Amino acid sequence: MSAQSPSPARPPRPSSPVRTALRRTLVIGAVVPLALTTLFTGSAFAHGSTVDPASRNYGCWERWGDDFQNPDMATEDPMCWQAWQADSTAMWNWNGLYRENVGGDHRGAIPDGQLCSAGRTGGDRYAALDEPGPWHTTPVQNDFTVTVHDQALHGADYIRVFVTEQGFDPTTQRPAWDDLELLADTGTIPPGEGSPSDGESLNGVSIDIDVSAPGRTGHHIVYMIWQASHYDQVFYACSDVSFPQA
């Protein structure tokens, strides 16, 4: 399934530094203070997520964070639209989708159908991320790279990357554990290891993970589990991708 893309008639968006400034202005004027705590107060409150292919809430923030009240989103990016309407803090807090004290029992902590919200962590804040539909997809090849951003230099006991099995349809189905195939497991990553980023919205390190997903075509979900090494704190993310058609 092809990615949902902005209308060709829409004027270009500002460059990244300007967009960052606009985001700050909009957050201050229109979003609850909690968003400021997560995005702009430094590494003590920062965590991370999958940034490429973008997780559902990070992608919605990247595409619409400087324009989140634009009604064009409803037709150009309908799944982001419903997510912004359900709870805008899910996007402003794209780096805070985690659970604590899971003890490695991810299946026990997160029910089928709620993988993208990490079992409704934080109440209903991230619930809209579980909704099936035409989510914006990132085109990838069957051999591709997943980039996870570690804002606070937590490091990892492991990062695991899964891809839905061929035949799964993210436009009509919520992923269950049995829909996923484990395709990468990094093992231990020391705190601070990765490629540094000086972007104001990131300010940490990015970790690249090579993934091979043979036999996939069309729209799939890439599911990431990142067990941080500093504490029993686990980050989860759903990213939508489109593999080449056979």
mmCIF file of C-alpha atoms in Angstrom, residues 81-88 124-125 127-128:
data_model
loop_
_atom_site.group_PDB
_atom_site.id
_atom_site.type_symbol
_atom_site.label_atom_id
_atom_site.label_comp_id
_atom_site.label_asym_id
_atom_site.label_seq_id
_atom_site.Cartn_x
_atom_site.Cartn_y
_atom_site.Cartn_z
ATOM 1 C CA TRP A 81 -5.788 13.135 12.266
ATOM 2 C CA GLN A 82 -7.699 10.675 14.436
ATOM 3 C CA ALA A 83 -4.674 10.296 16.706
ATOM 4 C CA TRP A 84 -4.261 14.057 17.170
ATOM 5 C CA GLN A 85 -7.975 14.393 17.937
ATOM 6 C CA ALA A 86 -7.915 11.498 20.409
ATOM 7 C CA ASP A 87 -4.969 12.811 22.467
ATOM 8 C CA SER A 88 -2.442 15.298 21.127
ATOM 9 C CA ASP A 124 -5.795 6.073 26.875
ATOM 10 C CA ARG A 125 -3.070 8.502 25.798
ATOM 11 C CA ALA A 127 -4.790 4.191 22.390
ATOM 12 C CA ALA A 128 -5.345 5.752 18.946
#
